[in-house]
Amino acid sequence: MAIDVPVLSRWQQSDLWWSFQQRPSAVFAVVLLAVVILTSILAPWITPQNPYDLAALNLMNSELPPIWLDGGEYPYVLGTDVQGRDLYSAILYGSRTSLFIGALSVLLALSVGLTLGLIAGYYGGWVDNAIMRLGDVLLSMPFILIAILISAVAVQMLPSHLRESLTSLILVVAIAVPSWVQYARTVRASAMVEKGKEYVQAARLIRVKSWRILLHHILPNTLTPIMVAATLNFGLAILSEATLSFLGVGMPSDQPSLGTLIRIGNQYLFSGLWWVVLFPSIQLCLIVLSVNMIGDWLRDALNPKLR
Amino acid sequence: MSQLPLLEANALQRQYDVSAPWLNRVLERRPRQFLNAVAGVDFQLEKGQTLALVGESGCGKSTIAKLATGLQKPTGGEIVYRGDWNRVQMIFQDPFASLNPRWRVSSIISEPLRTLKPGLSRPDVARRVGELLETVGLSVADGSKYPHEFSGGQRQRISIARALAGEPEFLVCDEPTSALDVSVQAQILNLMKRLQFEFGLTYLFISHDLSVVRHMADTIAVMYLGKIVEIAPKQDLFDNPMHPYTRMLLDTIPDLQNPVRDRAAMTGEIPSPIDPPTGCSFHPRCPLASEHCLKETPVRSQEKFAGRVACFAV
């Protein structure tokens, strides 16, 4: 494609690409995350079983160990749990849920945080005070407590037929609500610096509307620190979802996320079914590790003082 | 005078609230504090002329620039502008902060066109941007670059092109050359002079550099701590400086023909505008200060040198 070529060459000349090549851990993390994301998207085509489909489960196949141990059976490569659910399939489907909830909650928190932070930083005064004090209140309570509160209340209030289909969205909101504050603070600080710069005054002089100044002038210049925060928070959001699910206020056991799988596995840990808790935990570790490694690389690569 | 001046400042004042936050004030029993950046300034600027404001940093020059463009509102007095407010543009001091680093030069220059003339078609905008780039001595191809690819002087040219895109009649230049090398300063100043001649622009030119002002101005106003202490046509001011502060400033210009080896260095600091000295705010540094200067504030009056100078000692 004719348009793609200059974009590609521009990217290959950029500092970001250069620092990426210099950093094996970043390359490793990107490859790892790409594999995780791809396999979880392709899960229905590369797994032997749909773990959500109770009819596909067979109790005869329950509690099978991984295939390299005595009693392991093909196609249950990583073994099965007490209901005869294939762990490999459950992990891929679970990663799908975890990644989806993580990404969506980061997007939600990001859009709320960006909007409120820009408004607070640009307009200042009582608007700024109101928004940031609300943020302070949220930050003064433990993250997980707010999330539990929201998901518990929401689940209680919703009628049962809606509850199941909306559980993942409730989790998204529960994780996003306490985490928008960080974005808002970062953006507010940058917006306060940028709004005093002369290019913003030049725009005001030609009567550019406030929302256009915010969107076209200030926002692009505040995005660098936000990209780093969003990446690191993506890992955190996945962990939060896992924590909530582990505590039993997250995804139910018939649509398991990684956290749910770990919770279920935890119950059988002492009956010798160690693989049910170990493999989902490894997957969770790999996802969060790769996301954090990408975040660390972005933070260093985008920091002008370290270039 | 055949017509009224384009820009007029009458007893112009601008105060800033620099008080500590409310809680601190209450707990520490501190009063509110105000900074008088501009403390009663009068001047007039004729169409097509250049008025230069000179003075040390912190004397309120830049505040007047913001008031004159309407970016800030005065807290006292008034600015009368007899023209189209949409045709007031500004050239800024810092060529690195005045251009959005994430925009291409063509977008930067076309923003005034797109905003002020929404009816213009895309090819027309592009053609106009090309023309403007050439007017300020850059090439059309420079439009596709980003600001960081240019030097300070070139960036200032881009800034000027953006100001011209708004088809200004009145340009406020806030220290447009103070961040540039001396060799580049001259180029930018000559460009500005040429544009003033071509487009009949009126300049409010702010500088701390008297040699730059000498090159550009028709009238010079010397500012000290938020007030104009002397205002006069350029030649008069340089030939016959009256206010002791003006004389001190002029003495700091090196003279190549008759170098003064034992030239008195400028002494003292500019006092804080939060807590200005009583009477004439220049008295702590003034060689001619008397009792009278401590008690009363001198004002420019028509009776004394036609309102040229605010000083008891001359």
Coordinates of C-alpha atoms in Angstrom, one line a residue:
Chain A
M1 CA 0.0 0.0 0.0
A2 CA 1.3 3.4 -1.0
I3 CA 0.3 5.1 2.2
D4 CA 1.8 2.5 4.5
V5 CA 5.4 2.8 3.2
P6 CA 6.3 6.3 4.5
V7 CA 4.6 5.5 7.8
L8 CA 6.6 2.3 8.1
S9 CA 9.9 4.0 7.3
R10 CA 9.1 6.8 9.7
W11 CA 8.5 4.2 12.4
Q12 CA 11.8 2.5 11.6
Q13 CA 13.7 5.7 11.9
S14 CA 12.1 6.7 15.1
D15 CA 13.8 6.7 18.5
L16 CA 11.2 4.3 19.8
W17 CA 12.1 1.6 17.3
W18 CA 15.7 2.1 18.0
S19 CA 15.4 1.7 21.7
F20 CA 13.1 -1.3 21.2
Q21 CA 15.8 -3.0 19.2
Q22 CA 18.3 -2.2 21.9
R23 CA 16.3 -3.9 24.6
P24 CA 16.0 -7.7 24.4
S25 CA 13.6 -7.8 27.3
A26 CA 11.1 -5.6 25.5
V27 CA 11.3 -7.7 22.3
F28 CA 10.8 -10.8 24.4
A29 CA 7.8 -9.2 26.2
V30 CA 6.2 -8.0 23.0
V31 CA 6.5 -11.5 21.4
L32 CA 5.2 -13.2 24.5
L33 CA 2.2 -10.9 24.8
A34 CA 1.5 -11.2 21.1
V35 CA 1.5 -15.0 21.5
V36 CA -0.8 -14.8 24.6
I37 CA -3.2 -12.4 22.8
L38 CA -3.3 -14.4 19.6
T39 CA -3.9 -17.8 21.3
S40 CA -6.6 -16.4 23.4
I41 CA -8.4 -14.8 20.4
L42 CA -8.0 -18.0 18.4
A43 CA -9.0 -20.1 21.4
P44 CA -12.2 -21.6 19.9
W45 CA -10.2 -23.0 17.0
I46 CA -7.1 -24.3 18.8
T47 CA -8.6 -25.9 21.9
P48 CA -10.1 -29.4 22.2
Q49 CA -13.1 -28.2 24.2
N50 CA -15.3 -25.3 25.0
P51 CA -14.9 -25.0 28.8
Y52 CA -18.1 -22.8 29.0
D53 CA -20.2 -25.6 27.4
L54 CA -21.2 -27.8 30.3
A55 CA -22.5 -30.5 27.8
A56 CA -18.9 -30.9 26.5
L57 CA -17.6 -31.8 29.9
N58 CA -17.4 -35.4 30.9
L59 CA -17.0 -36.4 34.5
M60 CA -15.2 -39.5 33.4
N61 CA -12.3 -37.3 32.4
S62 CA -12.1 -35.4 35.7
E63 CA -8.9 -35.0 37.7
L64 CA -6.6 -36.1 34.9
P65 CA -3.0 -35.0 35.5
P66 CA -0.9 -33.3 32.8
I67 CA -0.1 -35.5 29.8
W68 CA 3.5 -36.2 30.8
L69 CA 2.5 -37.8 34.1
D70 CA 1.1 -41.2 34.7
G71 CA -2.6 -41.3 33.9
G72 CA -2.4 -38.2 31.6
E73 CA -4.6 -38.5 28.5
Y74 CA -4.6 -36.9 25.1
P75 CA -6.0 -34.3 24.3
Y76 CA -6.0 -33.0 27.9
V77 CA -2.4 -31.7 27.7
L78 CA -2.3 -29.8 30.9
G79 CA -4.8 -32.1 32.7
T80 CA -8.4 -31.5 33.8
D81 CA -10.1 -30.2 36.9
V82 CA -12.7 -31.9 39.1
Q83 CA -15.5 -31.4 36.6
G84 CA -13.5 -32.8 33.7
R85 CA -12.8 -29.4 32.2
D86 CA -9.6 -29.4 30.0
L87 CA -7.2 -26.9 31.7
Y88 CA -5.4 -25.9 28.5
S89 CA -8.8 -24.8 27.0
A90 CA -9.9 -23.2 30.2
I91 CA -6.6 -21.2 30.4
L92 CA -6.9 -19.9 26.9
Y93 CA -10.6 -19.0 27.4
G94 CA -9.8 -17.5 30.8
S95 CA -7.0 -15.4 29.4
R96 CA -9.5 -14.1 26.9
T97 CA -11.8 -13.0 29.6
S98 CA -8.9 -11.5 31.7
L99 CA -7.4 -9.6 28.8
F100 CA -10.8 -8.4 27.7
I101 CA -11.7 -7.1 31.2
G102 CA -8.2 -5.6 31.7
A103 CA -8.2 -3.8 28.4
L104 CA -11.7 -2.5 28.7
S105 CA -11.3 -1.3 32.2
V106 CA -8.1 0.5 31.2
L107 CA -9.9 2.1 28.3
L108 CA -12.8 3.2 30.5
A109 CA -10.5 4.6 33.3
L110 CA -8.3 6.3 30.6
S111 CA -11.2 8.0 28.9
V112 CA -12.7 9.2 32.2
G113 CA -9.3 10.1 33.6
L114 CA -8.2 12.0 30.5
T115 CA -11.4 14.0 30.2
L116 CA -11.6 14.9 33.9
G117 CA -7.8 15.6 34.2
L118 CA -7.8 17.9 31.1
I119 CA -10.8 19.8 32.4
A120 CA -9.4 20.1 35.9
G121 CA -6.0 21.2 34.6
Y122 CA -7.2 23.6 31.9
Y123 CA -10.0 25.4 33.8
G124 CA -8.6 25.2 37.3
G125 CA -10.5 26.9 40.1
W126 CA -13.4 25.1 41.8
V127 CA -13.8 22.7 38.9
D128 CA -10.3 21.5 39.5
N129 CA -10.9 21.3 43.2
A130 CA -14.1 19.3 42.9
I131 CA -12.6 16.8 40.5
M132 CA -9.3 16.3 42.3
R133 CA -10.9 16.1 45.8
L134 CA -13.2 13.4 44.5
G135 CA -10.1 11.6 43.3
D136 CA -8.4 12.1 46.7
V137 CA -11.4 10.5 48.4
L138 CA -11.2 7.5 46.0
L139 CA -7.5 7.1 46.6
S140 CA -8.0 7.2 50.4
M141 CA -9.8 3.9 50.3
P142 CA -8.1 0.7 49.5
F143 CA -8.4 -0.1 45.8
I144 CA -9.7 -3.6 46.2
L145 CA -12.4 -2.5 48.8
I146 CA -14.0 0.0 46.3
A147 CA -13.9 -2.7 43.6
I148 CA -15.5 -5.3 45.8
L149 CA -18.1 -2.8 46.9
I150 CA -19.1 -1.8 43.4
S151 CA -19.2 -5.4 42.1
A152 CA -21.1 -6.7 45.1
V153 CA -23.7 -3.9 45.0
A154 CA -24.1 -4.2 41.3
V155 CA -24.6 -7.9 41.4
Q156 CA -27.2 -7.6 44.2
M157 CA -29.1 -4.9 42.4
L158 CA -29.3 -6.5 39.0
P159 CA -32.0 -9.0 38.2
S160 CA -30.6 -12.5 37.9
H161 CA -31.1 -13.0 34.2
L162 CA -29.1 -9.9 33.5
R163 CA -26.4 -10.7 36.0
E164 CA -24.6 -13.4 34.1
S165 CA -24.3 -11.5 30.9
L166 CA -23.2 -8.3 32.6
T167 CA -20.7 -9.7 35.1
S168 CA -17.7 -8.9 33.0
L169 CA -18.9 -5.3 32.4
I170 CA -19.5 -4.8 36.2
L171 CA -16.0 -5.9 36.8
V172 CA -14.7 -3.5 34.2
V173 CA -16.5 -0.6 36.0
A174 CA -15.4 -1.9 39.4
I175 CA -11.8 -1.8 38.3
A176 CA -12.0 1.4 36.4
V177 CA -13.6 3.5 39.1
P178 CA -10.7 3.6 41.5
S179 CA -8.0 3.8 38.8
W180 CA -9.0 6.8 36.7
V181 CA -7.6 9.1 39.4
Q182 CA -4.0 8.3 38.4
Y183 CA -4.6 9.3 34.8
A184 CA -6.5 12.4 35.8
R185 CA -3.6 13.5 38.1
T186 CA -1.0 12.9 35.4
V187 CA -3.0 14.6 32.7
R188 CA -3.9 17.5 34.9
A189 CA -0.3 18.2 35.8
S190 CA 0.7 18.1 32.1
A191 CA -2.3 20.2 31.1
M192 CA -1.4 22.9 33.6
V193 CA 2.1 23.1 32.2
E194 CA 1.0 23.1 28.6
K195 CA -1.8 25.6 28.9
G196 CA 0.7 28.3 30.0
K197 CA 2.9 27.7 27.0
E198 CA 2.9 30.2 24.2
Y199 CA 1.5 28.0 21.5
V200 CA -1.7 27.7 23.5
Q201 CA -1.8 31.5 23.9
A202 CA -1.3 31.8 20.1
A203 CA -4.3 29.5 19.6
R204 CA -6.5 31.5 22.0
L205 CA -5.5 34.7 20.2
I206 CA -7.1 33.4 17.0
R207 CA -10.2 32.5 18.9
V208 CA -9.8 28.7 18.7
K209 CA -12.5 27.2 20.9
S210 CA -11.5 25.8 24.3
W211 CA -12.5 22.3 23.5
R212 CA -10.4 22.4 20.3
I213 CA -7.4 23.7 22.2
L214 CA -7.8 20.9 24.7
L215 CA -8.3 18.2 22.1
H216 CA -5.8 19.3 19.4
H217 CA -3.1 21.2 21.3
I218 CA -3.0 20.1 24.9
L219 CA -4.1 16.4 24.8
P220 CA -1.4 15.3 22.3
N221 CA 1.3 16.8 24.4
T222 CA 0.1 15.0 27.6
L223 CA -0.1 11.5 26.1
T224 CA 3.5 10.4 26.6
P225 CA 3.3 9.8 30.4
I226 CA -0.2 8.5 30.0
M227 CA 0.9 5.7 27.6
V228 CA 3.3 4.5 30.2
A229 CA 0.8 4.6 33.0
A230 CA -1.9 2.9 30.8
T231 CA 0.5 0.0 30.0
L232 CA 1.5 -0.6 33.5
N233 CA -2.1 -0.3 34.7
F234 CA -3.2 -2.9 32.1
G235 CA -1.1 -5.4 34.0
L236 CA -2.5 -4.1 37.3
A237 CA -6.1 -4.3 36.0
I238 CA -5.6 -8.0 35.0
L239 CA -4.3 -8.7 38.5
S240 CA -7.2 -6.8 40.1
E241 CA -9.7 -8.9 38.1
A242 CA -7.9 -12.0 39.1
T243 CA -8.0 -10.9 42.8
L244 CA -11.7 -10.1 42.6
S245 CA -12.4 -13.4 40.9
F246 CA -10.2 -15.2 43.4
L247 CA -12.2 -13.6 46.3
G248 CA -15.4 -14.8 44.7
V249 CA -16.9 -11.4 43.6
G250 CA -15.6 -11.7 40.0
M251 CA -16.3 -14.0 37.2
P252 CA -18.5 -17.0 38.1
S253 CA -17.1 -20.5 37.8
D254 CA -19.1 -21.3 34.7
Q255 CA -17.4 -18.5 32.8
P256 CA -14.0 -18.7 34.4
S257 CA -11.3 -16.0 34.1
L258 CA -7.8 -16.8 35.2
G259 CA -8.6 -15.6 38.7
T260 CA -11.6 -17.9 38.9
L261 CA -9.5 -20.8 37.7
I262 CA -6.9 -20.1 40.4
R263 CA -9.7 -19.9 43.0
I264 CA -11.2 -23.2 42.0
G265 CA -7.7 -24.8 41.8
N266 CA -6.9 -23.4 45.3
Q267 CA -9.7 -25.5 46.8
Y268 CA -8.2 -28.7 45.5
L269 CA -4.6 -27.8 46.1
F270 CA -4.3 -30.1 49.1
S271 CA -6.1 -33.0 47.5
G272 CA -3.1 -33.3 45.1
L273 CA -4.5 -31.5 42.0
W274 CA -1.7 -29.0 42.0
W275 CA -1.9 -28.5 38.2
V276 CA -5.3 -26.9 38.4
V277 CA -3.9 -23.9 40.3
L278 CA -0.3 -23.9 38.9
F279 CA -0.9 -23.5 35.2
P280 CA -3.5 -20.6 35.3
S281 CA -1.1 -18.9 37.8
I282 CA 1.8 -19.3 35.4
Q283 CA -0.3 -17.8 32.5
L284 CA -1.3 -14.9 34.7
C285 CA 2.3 -14.3 35.7
L286 CA 3.4 -14.4 32.1
I287 CA 0.8 -11.9 31.0
V288 CA 1.4 -9.4 33.8
L289 CA 5.2 -9.8 33.5
S290 CA 5.2 -9.1 29.7
V291 CA 2.9 -6.1 30.1
N292 CA 5.1 -4.7 32.9
M293 CA 8.2 -5.2 30.8
I294 CA 6.7 -3.4 27.9
G295 CA 5.6 -0.6 30.3
D296 CA 9.2 -0.3 31.7
W297 CA 10.6 -0.1 28.3
L298 CA 8.1 2.6 27.2
R299 CA 8.9 4.5 30.4
D300 CA 12.6 4.5 29.7
A301 CA 12.2 5.1 25.9
L302 CA 9.9 8.0 26.3
N303 CA 11.8 9.7 29.1
P304 CA 13.9 12.4 27.5
K305 CA 16.3 12.5 30.4
L306 CA 17.3 8.9 29.8
R307 CA 17.8 9.2 26.0
Chain B
M1 CA -3.6 64.6 15.0
S2 CA -5.9 63.7 12.1
Q3 CA -7.4 60.5 13.6
L4 CA -7.6 58.8 16.9
P5 CA -4.8 56.4 17.9
L6 CA -5.3 52.7 17.1
L7 CA -4.4 51.6 20.6
E8 CA -4.8 53.6 23.8
A9 CA -4.1 52.6 27.4
N10 CA -5.8 54.7 30.0
A11 CA -4.7 54.2 33.7
L12 CA -4.2 50.6 32.8
Q13 CA -3.8 48.3 35.8
R14 CA -3.3 44.6 36.2
Q15 CA -3.2 42.9 39.6
Y16 CA -2.4 39.3 40.4
D17 CA -3.6 37.6 43.5
V18 CA -0.5 35.9 44.9
S19 CA -2.0 35.1 48.3
A20 CA -1.3 31.8 50.0
P21 CA -4.0 29.3 49.9
W22 CA -7.1 30.0 52.0
L23 CA -6.2 27.5 54.8
N24 CA -2.7 28.8 55.2
R25 CA -3.9 32.4 55.3
V26 CA -6.4 31.5 58.1
L27 CA -3.9 29.4 60.1
E28 CA -0.9 31.7 59.8
R29 CA -3.0 34.9 60.0
R30 CA -1.5 36.3 56.8
P31 CA -3.4 38.9 54.7
R32 CA -4.2 38.5 51.0
Q33 CA -1.3 39.6 48.8
F34 CA -1.5 41.3 45.5
L35 CA 1.1 41.8 42.8
N36 CA 0.7 45.0 40.9
A37 CA 2.3 44.0 37.6
V38 CA 0.9 47.0 35.8
A39 CA 0.2 49.9 38.1
G40 CA -1.4 52.7 36.1
V41 CA 0.0 53.0 32.6
D42 CA -1.0 55.4 29.9
F43 CA 0.1 55.4 26.3
Q44 CA -1.1 55.8 22.8
L45 CA -0.1 54.1 19.6
E46 CA -0.8 55.5 16.2
K47 CA -1.6 53.2 13.2
G48 CA 1.5 52.1 11.3
Q49 CA 3.8 53.1 14.2
T50 CA 6.0 51.1 16.5
L51 CA 5.8 51.7 20.3
A52 CA 8.6 50.0 22.2
L53 CA 8.3 49.1 25.9
V54 CA 11.7 48.7 27.6
G55 CA 12.6 47.8 31.1
E56 CA 14.2 45.1 33.3
S57 CA 12.5 41.8 33.8
G58 CA 9.6 41.9 36.1
C59 CA 8.6 45.5 35.2
G60 CA 5.3 44.5 33.6
K61 CA 6.2 44.6 29.9
S62 CA 4.9 41.2 29.1
T63 CA 1.7 41.8 31.1
I64 CA 1.0 44.8 29.0
A65 CA 1.5 42.6 26.0
K66 CA -1.1 40.2 27.2
L67 CA -3.5 43.0 28.0
A68 CA -3.0 44.6 24.6
T69 CA -3.9 41.4 22.9
G70 CA -6.9 40.8 25.0
L71 CA -5.5 37.5 26.4
Q72 CA -6.0 39.0 29.8
K73 CA -8.4 41.5 31.1
P74 CA -7.2 44.6 33.0
T75 CA -8.2 44.9 36.6
G76 CA -8.3 48.6 36.4
G77 CA -8.3 51.3 33.7
E78 CA -8.9 50.4 30.1
I79 CA -7.4 49.4 26.8
V80 CA -9.1 51.0 23.9
Y81 CA -8.5 49.3 20.6
R82 CA -10.0 50.9 17.5
G83 CA -9.8 48.0 15.2
D84 CA -10.8 44.4 14.7
W85 CA -9.9 42.4 17.7
N86 CA -9.6 39.3 15.4
R87 CA -6.7 41.0 13.7
V88 CA -4.5 41.3 16.7
Q89 CA -1.7 38.8 16.6
M90 CA 1.3 38.1 18.8
I91 CA 4.9 37.0 18.3
F92 CA 6.3 35.3 21.4
Q93 CA 9.6 35.3 23.1
D94 CA 10.4 31.6 23.3
P95 CA 10.5 30.1 19.8
F96 CA 10.6 26.6 21.4
A97 CA 7.4 27.0 23.4
S98 CA 5.4 29.0 20.9
L99 CA 5.0 26.2 18.3
N100 CA 3.1 23.1 19.1
P101 CA 5.8 20.4 19.0
R102 CA 3.4 17.7 17.7
W103 CA 2.1 19.7 14.7
R104 CA 3.6 20.1 11.3
V105 CA 4.6 23.6 10.3
S106 CA 1.9 23.7 7.6
S107 CA -0.8 22.9 10.2
I108 CA 0.6 25.5 12.6
I109 CA 0.6 28.2 10.0
S110 CA -2.8 27.3 8.6
E111 CA -4.5 27.2 12.0
P112 CA -5.4 30.9 11.9
L113 CA -6.7 30.5 8.3
R114 CA -8.8 27.5 9.2
T115 CA -10.2 29.2 12.3
L116 CA -10.8 32.7 11.2
K117 CA -11.8 31.9 7.6
P118 CA -13.8 28.7 7.7
G119 CA -14.9 29.1 4.1
L120 CA -11.5 28.7 2.6
S121 CA -11.0 25.6 0.6
R122 CA -8.2 23.2 1.3
P123 CA -6.1 24.0 -1.8
D124 CA -6.5 27.7 -1.1
V125 CA -5.2 27.2 2.5
A126 CA -2.3 25.1 1.2
R127 CA -1.4 27.8 -1.4
R128 CA -1.7 30.6 1.2
V129 CA 0.6 28.6 3.6
G130 CA 3.2 28.3 0.8
E131 CA 3.0 32.0 0.2
L132 CA 3.4 32.8 3.8
L133 CA 6.4 30.5 4.2
E134 CA 8.1 32.3 1.3
T135 CA 7.2 35.7 2.7
V136 CA 9.1 35.0 5.8
G137 CA 12.1 33.5 4.0
L138 CA 11.4 29.8 4.3
S139 CA 10.6 27.3 1.5
V140 CA 7.3 25.6 0.7
A141 CA 8.8 22.2 1.5
D142 CA 9.5 23.3 5.1
G143 CA 5.7 23.1 5.7
S144 CA 5.8 19.3 6.0
K145 CA 8.5 19.4 8.7
Y146 CA 8.0 19.5 12.5
P147 CA 9.2 22.5 14.6
H148 CA 12.1 20.6 16.2
E149 CA 13.7 20.3 12.8
F150 CA 14.3 24.1 12.8
S151 CA 16.7 26.5 14.4
G152 CA 15.6 29.3 16.8
G153 CA 15.6 31.9 14.1
Q154 CA 13.7 29.7 11.6
R155 CA 11.2 28.9 14.3
Q156 CA 10.7 32.6 14.9
R157 CA 10.0 33.0 11.2
I158 CA 7.4 30.3 11.4
S159 CA 5.9 32.2 14.3
I160 CA 5.8 35.3 12.2
A161 CA 4.2 33.4 9.3
R162 CA 1.5 32.2 11.7
A163 CA 0.8 35.7 12.9
L164 CA 0.6 37.0 9.3
A165 CA -1.8 34.2 8.4
G166 CA -4.4 36.0 10.6
E167 CA -4.0 39.1 8.4
P168 CA -3.2 41.3 11.4
E169 CA -3.3 45.0 11.5
F170 CA -1.7 45.1 15.0
L171 CA 1.1 42.9 16.1
V172 CA 2.4 42.5 19.7
C173 CA 6.0 41.3 19.8
D174 CA 7.0 40.1 23.2
E175 CA 10.8 40.0 23.1
P176 CA 10.8 38.4 19.7
T177 CA 14.6 38.3 19.4
S178 CA 15.9 37.9 22.9
A179 CA 16.3 34.1 22.6
L180 CA 18.2 34.4 19.3
D181 CA 21.9 34.8 18.4
V182 CA 22.9 38.3 17.6
S183 CA 23.5 37.5 13.9
V184 CA 20.0 36.0 13.6
Q185 CA 18.4 38.8 15.6
A186 CA 19.2 41.3 12.8
Q187 CA 17.7 39.1 10.2
I188 CA 14.4 38.7 12.1
L189 CA 14.3 42.4 12.9
N190 CA 14.8 43.4 9.3
L191 CA 12.1 40.9 8.3
M192 CA 9.7 42.5 10.7
K193 CA 10.6 46.0 9.5
R194 CA 10.0 44.9 5.9
L195 CA 6.6 43.3 6.8
Q196 CA 5.6 46.5 8.7
F197 CA 6.3 48.5 5.5
E198 CA 4.6 46.0 3.2
F199 CA 1.4 45.4 5.2
G200 CA 1.2 48.7 7.1
L201 CA 1.4 46.9 10.5
T202 CA 1.3 48.5 13.9
Y203 CA 3.8 47.1 16.4
L204 CA 3.8 47.0 20.1
F205 CA 7.4 46.0 20.6
I206 CA 8.6 44.7 23.9
S207 CA 12.3 44.4 24.7
H208 CA 14.9 44.8 27.3
D209 CA 17.6 45.4 24.6
L210 CA 18.0 49.1 23.8
S211 CA 20.0 48.5 20.7
V212 CA 17.2 46.4 19.3
V213 CA 14.6 49.0 20.3
R214 CA 16.7 51.7 18.6
H215 CA 16.5 49.7 15.4
M216 CA 12.7 49.2 15.5
A217 CA 10.9 51.8 17.4
D218 CA 9.3 55.2 16.6
T219 CA 8.4 55.9 20.2
I220 CA 10.0 54.4 23.3
A221 CA 8.4 53.9 26.7
V222 CA 10.7 53.1 29.6
M223 CA 9.0 51.0 32.3
Y224 CA 9.9 50.6 35.9
L225 CA 7.9 48.4 38.3
G226 CA 4.7 48.6 36.5
K227 CA 4.8 52.2 35.5
I228 CA 6.0 54.2 32.5
V229 CA 8.7 56.5 33.9
E230 CA 9.5 58.2 30.5
I231 CA 8.0 58.1 27.1
A232 CA 9.4 59.9 24.1
P233 CA 10.1 59.7 20.4
K234 CA 13.2 57.5 19.8
Q235 CA 15.6 60.2 18.8
D236 CA 14.7 62.5 21.7
L237 CA 15.1 59.7 24.2
F238 CA 18.5 58.6 23.0
D239 CA 19.8 62.1 22.5
N240 CA 18.4 63.6 25.7
P241 CA 17.4 61.0 28.3
M242 CA 15.6 62.7 31.1
H243 CA 14.6 60.2 33.8
P244 CA 17.5 59.0 35.9
Y245 CA 16.5 55.4 35.2
T246 CA 16.6 56.0 31.4
R247 CA 20.0 57.5 31.8
M248 CA 21.2 54.5 33.8
L249 CA 19.8 52.2 31.0
L250 CA 21.5 54.2 28.2
D251 CA 24.8 54.2 30.1
T252 CA 24.8 50.4 29.9
I253 CA 25.0 50.4 26.1
P254 CA 28.7 50.0 25.2
D255 CA 29.9 52.8 22.9
L256 CA 32.5 51.7 20.3
Q257 CA 33.7 55.2 19.4
N258 CA 34.2 56.6 22.9
P259 CA 34.4 53.6 25.3
V260 CA 33.9 54.6 28.8
R261 CA 36.3 52.5 30.8
D262 CA 35.1 53.6 34.3
R263 CA 31.4 53.4 33.4
A264 CA 29.2 53.1 36.5
A265 CA 27.7 49.6 36.7
M266 CA 24.0 49.5 37.2
T267 CA 23.5 48.9 40.9
G268 CA 20.7 47.4 42.9
E269 CA 17.9 45.0 42.2
I270 CA 14.4 45.8 40.9
P271 CA 12.2 45.8 44.1
S272 CA 9.4 43.4 44.5
P273 CA 6.1 44.6 42.9
I274 CA 4.2 42.9 45.8
D275 CA 5.7 45.4 48.2
P276 CA 6.9 48.4 46.2
P277 CA 8.9 51.2 47.8
T278 CA 6.9 54.2 49.0
G279 CA 6.7 57.3 46.9
C280 CA 8.7 57.0 43.7
S281 CA 9.4 53.3 43.3
F282 CA 12.8 54.1 41.8
H283 CA 14.1 56.0 44.8
P284 CA 16.2 53.2 46.4
R285 CA 18.4 53.1 43.2
C286 CA 18.2 56.8 42.2
P287 CA 21.2 59.0 42.4
L288 CA 19.0 62.1 42.5
A289 CA 16.5 60.9 45.2
S290 CA 15.4 63.4 47.8
E291 CA 13.0 63.4 50.8
H292 CA 10.2 64.3 48.4
C293 CA 10.7 61.2 46.4
L294 CA 10.1 59.0 49.4
K295 CA 6.8 60.5 50.2
E296 CA 5.1 61.2 47.0
T297 CA 4.7 59.3 43.7
P298 CA 5.7 61.4 40.7
V299 CA 3.3 61.2 37.7
R300 CA 3.7 62.3 34.1
S301 CA 1.8 65.6 33.6
Q302 CA 1.2 67.7 30.5
E303 CA 2.7 70.7 32.3
K304 CA 6.1 69.2 32.6
F305 CA 7.9 68.3 29.3
A306 CA 4.5 67.6 27.7
G307 CA 3.9 64.5 29.8
R308 CA 7.2 62.9 28.9
V309 CA 8.7 62.0 32.2
A310 CA 7.6 61.0 35.7
C311 CA 10.3 62.4 38.1
F312 CA 10.6 65.2 40.6
A313 CA 14.3 65.8 40.0
V314 CA 14.2 66.9 36.4

